[in-house]
Amino acid sequence: MNKKLYIETYGCQMNVSDTEVIFAILAREGYTRTEEMEQADVILINTCSVRDNAEQRIWGRLEQFGALRKKNEGLVVGIVGCMAERLKDSLLESRKVDLVAGPDTYRSLPAMLRDIRPGAPQIDVRLSRDETYEDITPVRIDRNGVSAFISIMRGCNNVCSYCVVPYTRGAERSRNAHTIVREACDVFHKGYKEVTLLGQNVDSYFWKGPEGDVNFAGLLAMVAEISPELRVRYSTSHPKDISDEVIAVMAAHENICRHIHLPVQSGSDAMLEKMRRRYDRAWYLDRVAKIREAMPDCSITTDIIAGFCGETLQDHQDTLDIMRKVGYDYAFMFQYSERPGTLAARHYPDDIPPAEKTRRLNEIIALQNTLSLESNRRDIGKEWKVLVEGDSRRDPGQLCGRASNNKMCVFDKPKQGAALRPGDYVRVRVLSCTSATLICELI
Ligand code: 5AD
Ligand code: SF4
């Protein structure tokens, strides 16, 4: 059998990593990957439920695939991932899909695909307590061959009141540390120079091994010690859990990148309490101070939600204030979107009018643009190591790559000597910047 498989991925990095697991599971069954959906025998959409607009986009996409299904009767269209978990029944009732598979059921995809018959769609959305896909070697779908995602845990045990993830991805479980280290070694030997360890809340990683327990700090050290030439990144930290030990392990390893994604969500204690984040402003600012003390060059990025239930103008000001105090290097910023079934949906009215949410979000975005620009300006004149990722998108005469602090750097290709390739490390000096990019020269 040679069936062609096309997968479209939405949502977080974890979903990209899951798509790589799905490709691996189906490759064993003879499926080959295609990037042309018109040529596919099977189309899977790996979905996200985190905000309503993410789900609306996917419903729109299903309409488009409907047209393809009319042209090609044998075409299978499936929904996998978070939205499959959340909307199983309405997806089946829509008659737009032949398969619905939740995030813990990817091992049954071959059997489900085999059993699809006209009028008999396949569904499996059972969540598991122990599935981590630890023995599966993902088929990497990145283009540059430089940077790989490695999933270290699945699910989430926090119950942030706005968040659908605990319901779509189930309970938290950590993957065997040795299989993580083996996968990191394997990608390094294949030429990758950077791994990003992924989990919803990496700080609560905990694996009980025969030779002793491994926590996240221990895991980070194990991966970092594979080679000084292998960069290590991770995402996402939870401010309530990020430990002094993790910060110390980062500081002690030059190849653990100087970047922490530390979602604050709000700068108001009242909102943080309602969001059930289990930290307050003072605690958060103390963690930031600790990070800065150990690693003055560490960039800090965040996620922010504007217009959560009952958010007053003062709460909103508190968010702007904490953004200024921390001076974030970058932020992902969202309007609150009520998710059915969450604690917030059950207990608090979604009472900030949409136009006001947008106004607050725009204020947050405008401030972050200023902060990003200020942060980049502070870097002018600095010299640092960059991992080349490839040609710059804007100018084929330039290369791009990231500094340890995750900032994107662009610089002219060398005029003489050997050409630089993706995966090479170079030293650059920062000459100027925009709010998104550092313009550098090779030194
Ligand atoms: N509405 C808006 N943003 C949300 N996020 C999670 N749930 C919601 C929601 N219901 C944001 C948070 C989280 C990021 C992945 O998505 O900021 O950190
Ligand atoms: Fe979206 Fe969250 Fe699921 Fe990732 S875990 S796909 S962000 S809902």
mmCIF file with all atom_site columns, N, CA and C and ligand atoms in Angstrom, residues 10-12 14-15 47-50 82 163-165 168-169 200, ligand 2:
data_model
loop_
_atom_site.group_PDB
_atom_site.id
_atom_site.type_symbol
_atom_site.label_atom_id
_atom_site.label_alt_id
_atom_site.label_comp_id
_atom_site.label_asym_id
_atom_site.label_entity_id
_atom_site.label_seq_id
_atom_site.pdbx_PDB_ins_code
_atom_site.Cartn_x
_atom_site.Cartn_y
_atom_site.Cartn_z
_atom_site.occupancy
_atom_site.B_iso_or_equiv
_atom_site.pdbx_formal_charge
_atom_site.auth_seq_id
_atom_site.auth_comp_id
_atom_site.auth_asym_id
_atom_site.auth_atom_id
_atom_site.pdbx_PDB_model_num
ATOM   1  N  N   . TYR A 1 10  ? -2.547 22.885 13.690 1.00 0.00 ? 10  TYR A N   1
ATOM   2  C  CA  . TYR A 1 10  ? -2.904 24.175 14.307 1.00 0.00 ? 10  TYR A CA  1
ATOM   3  C  C   . TYR A 1 10  ? -2.505 24.139 15.781 1.00 0.00 ? 10  TYR A C   1
ATOM   4  N  N   . GLY A 1 11  ? -2.457 25.327 16.409 1.00 0.00 ? 11  GLY A N   1
ATOM   5  C  CA  . GLY A 1 11  ? -2.240 25.372 17.852 1.00 0.00 ? 11  GLY A CA  1
ATOM   6  C  C   . GLY A 1 11  ? -0.778 25.400 18.225 1.00 0.00 ? 11  GLY A C   1
ATOM   7  N  N   . CYS A 1 12  ? -0.474 24.714 19.314 1.00 0.00 ? 12  CYS A N   1
ATOM   8  C  CA  . CYS A 1 12  ? 0.812  24.903 19.983 1.00 0.00 ? 12  CYS A CA  1
ATOM   9  C  C   . CYS A 1 12  ? 1.915  24.018 19.400 1.00 0.00 ? 12  CYS A C   1
ATOM   10 N  N   . MET A 1 14  ? 3.300  21.688 20.920 1.00 0.00 ? 14  MET A N   1
ATOM   11 C  CA  . MET A 1 14  ? 2.968  20.315 21.290 1.00 0.00 ? 14  MET A CA  1
ATOM   12 C  C   . MET A 1 14  ? 2.201  19.630 20.160 1.00 0.00 ? 14  MET A C   1
ATOM   13 N  N   . ASN A 1 15  ? 1.371  20.379 19.473 1.00 0.00 ? 15  ASN A N   1
ATOM   14 C  CA  . ASN A 1 15  ? 0.629  19.797 18.355 1.00 0.00 ? 15  ASN A CA  1
ATOM   15 C  C   . ASN A 1 15  ? 1.565  19.464 17.199 1.00 0.00 ? 15  ASN A C   1
ATOM   16 N  N   . THR A 1 47  ? -5.878 19.658 15.570 1.00 0.00 ? 47  THR A N   1
ATOM   17 C  CA  . THR A 1 47  ? -6.633 20.869 15.913 1.00 0.00 ? 47  THR A CA  1
ATOM   18 C  C   . THR A 1 47  ? -6.339 21.427 17.301 1.00 0.00 ? 47  THR A C   1
ATOM   19 N  N   . CYS A 1 48  ? -6.795 22.654 17.493 1.00 0.00 ? 48  CYS A N   1
ATOM   20 C  CA  . CYS A 1 48  ? -6.618 23.376 18.753 1.00 0.00 ? 48  CYS A CA  1
ATOM   21 C  C   . CYS A 1 48  ? -7.966 23.907 19.214 1.00 0.00 ? 48  CYS A C   1
ATOM   22 N  N   . SER A 1 49  ? -8.206 23.849 20.523 1.00 0.00 ? 49  SER A N   1
ATOM   23 C  CA  . SER A 1 49  ? -9.486 24.326 21.080 1.00 0.00 ? 49  SER A CA  1
ATOM   24 C  C   . SER A 1 49  ? -9.301 25.488 22.028 1.00 0.00 ? 49  SER A C   1
ATOM   25 N  N   . VAL A 1 50  ? -8.102 26.028 22.096 1.00 0.00 ? 50  VAL A N   1
ATOM   26 C  CA  . VAL A 1 50  ? -7.786 26.935 23.198 1.00 0.00 ? 50  VAL A CA  1
ATOM   27 C  C   . VAL A 1 50  ? -8.624 28.212 23.163 1.00 0.00 ? 50  VAL A C   1
ATOM   28 N  N   . CYS A 1 82  ? -7.088 18.313 20.028 1.00 0.00 ? 82  CYS A N   1
ATOM   29 C  CA  . CYS A 1 82  ? -7.919 18.878 21.101 1.00 0.00 ? 82  CYS A CA  1
ATOM   30 C  C   . CYS A 1 82  ? -9.377 19.061 20.705 1.00 0.00 ? 82  CYS A C   1
ATOM   31 N  N   . CYS A 1 163 ? -9.098 27.628 31.064 1.00 0.00 ? 163 CYS A N   1
ATOM   32 C  CA  . CYS A 1 163 ? -8.373 26.786 30.100 1.00 0.00 ? 163 CYS A CA  1
ATOM   33 C  C   . CYS A 1 163 ? -9.011 25.426 29.845 1.00 0.00 ? 163 CYS A C   1
ATOM   34 N  N   . VAL A 1 164 ? -9.073 25.087 28.586 1.00 0.00 ? 164 VAL A N   1
ATOM   35 C  CA  . VAL A 1 164 ? -9.724 23.851 28.158 1.00 0.00 ? 164 VAL A CA  1
ATOM   36 C  C   . VAL A 1 164 ? -8.745 22.663 28.142 1.00 0.00 ? 164 VAL A C   1
ATOM   37 N  N   . VAL A 1 165 ? -7.456 22.954 28.241 1.00 0.00 ? 165 VAL A N   1
ATOM   38 C  CA  . VAL A 1 165 ? -6.449 21.908 28.020 1.00 0.00 ? 165 VAL A CA  1
ATOM   39 C  C   . VAL A 1 165 ? -6.579 20.683 28.944 1.00 0.00 ? 165 VAL A C   1
ATOM   40 N  N   . THR A 1 168 ? -9.065 18.526 27.302 1.00 0.00 ? 168 THR A N   1
ATOM   41 C  CA  . THR A 1 168 ? -8.787 17.957 25.982 1.00 0.00 ? 168 THR A CA  1
ATOM   42 C  C   . THR A 1 168 ? -7.565 17.050 25.999 1.00 0.00 ? 168 THR A C   1
ATOM   43 N  N   . ARG A 1 169 ? -6.634 17.326 26.894 1.00 0.00 ? 169 ARG A N   1
ATOM   44 C  CA  . ARG A 1 169 ? -5.403 16.533 26.892 1.00 0.00 ? 169 ARG A CA  1
ATOM   45 C  C   . ARG A 1 169 ? -5.250 15.636 28.110 1.00 0.00 ? 169 ARG A C   1
ATOM   46 N  N   . GLN A 1 200 ? 3.117  20.978 28.870 1.00 0.00 ? 200 GLN A N   1
ATOM   47 C  CA  . GLN A 1 200 ? 2.202  22.071 29.270 1.00 0.00 ? 200 GLN A CA  1
ATOM   48 C  C   . GLN A 1 200 ? 2.735  22.786 30.489 1.00 0.00 ? 200 GLN A C   1
HETATM 49 FE FE1 . SF4 B 2 .   ? -4.476 24.267 21.583 1.00 0.00 ? 2   SF4 B FE1 1
HETATM 50 FE FE2 . SF4 B 2 .   ? -3.955 23.904 24.128 1.00 0.00 ? 2   SF4 B FE2 1
HETATM 51 FE FE3 . SF4 B 2 .   ? -4.591 21.821 22.674 1.00 0.00 ? 2   SF4 B FE3 1
HETATM 52 FE FE4 . SF4 B 2 .   ? -2.212 23.034 22.308 1.00 0.00 ? 2   SF4 B FE4 1
HETATM 53 S  S1  . SF4 B 2 .   ? -2.941 21.929 24.150 1.00 0.00 ? 2   SF4 B S1  1
HETATM 54 S  S2  . SF4 B 2 .   ? -3.621 22.410 20.746 1.00 0.00 ? 2   SF4 B S2  1
HETATM 55 S  S3  . SF4 B 2 .   ? -2.796 25.177 22.695 1.00 0.00 ? 2   SF4 B S3  1
HETATM 56 S  S4  . SF4 B 2 .   ? -5.908 23.542 23.170 1.00 0.00 ? 2   SF4 B S4  1
#
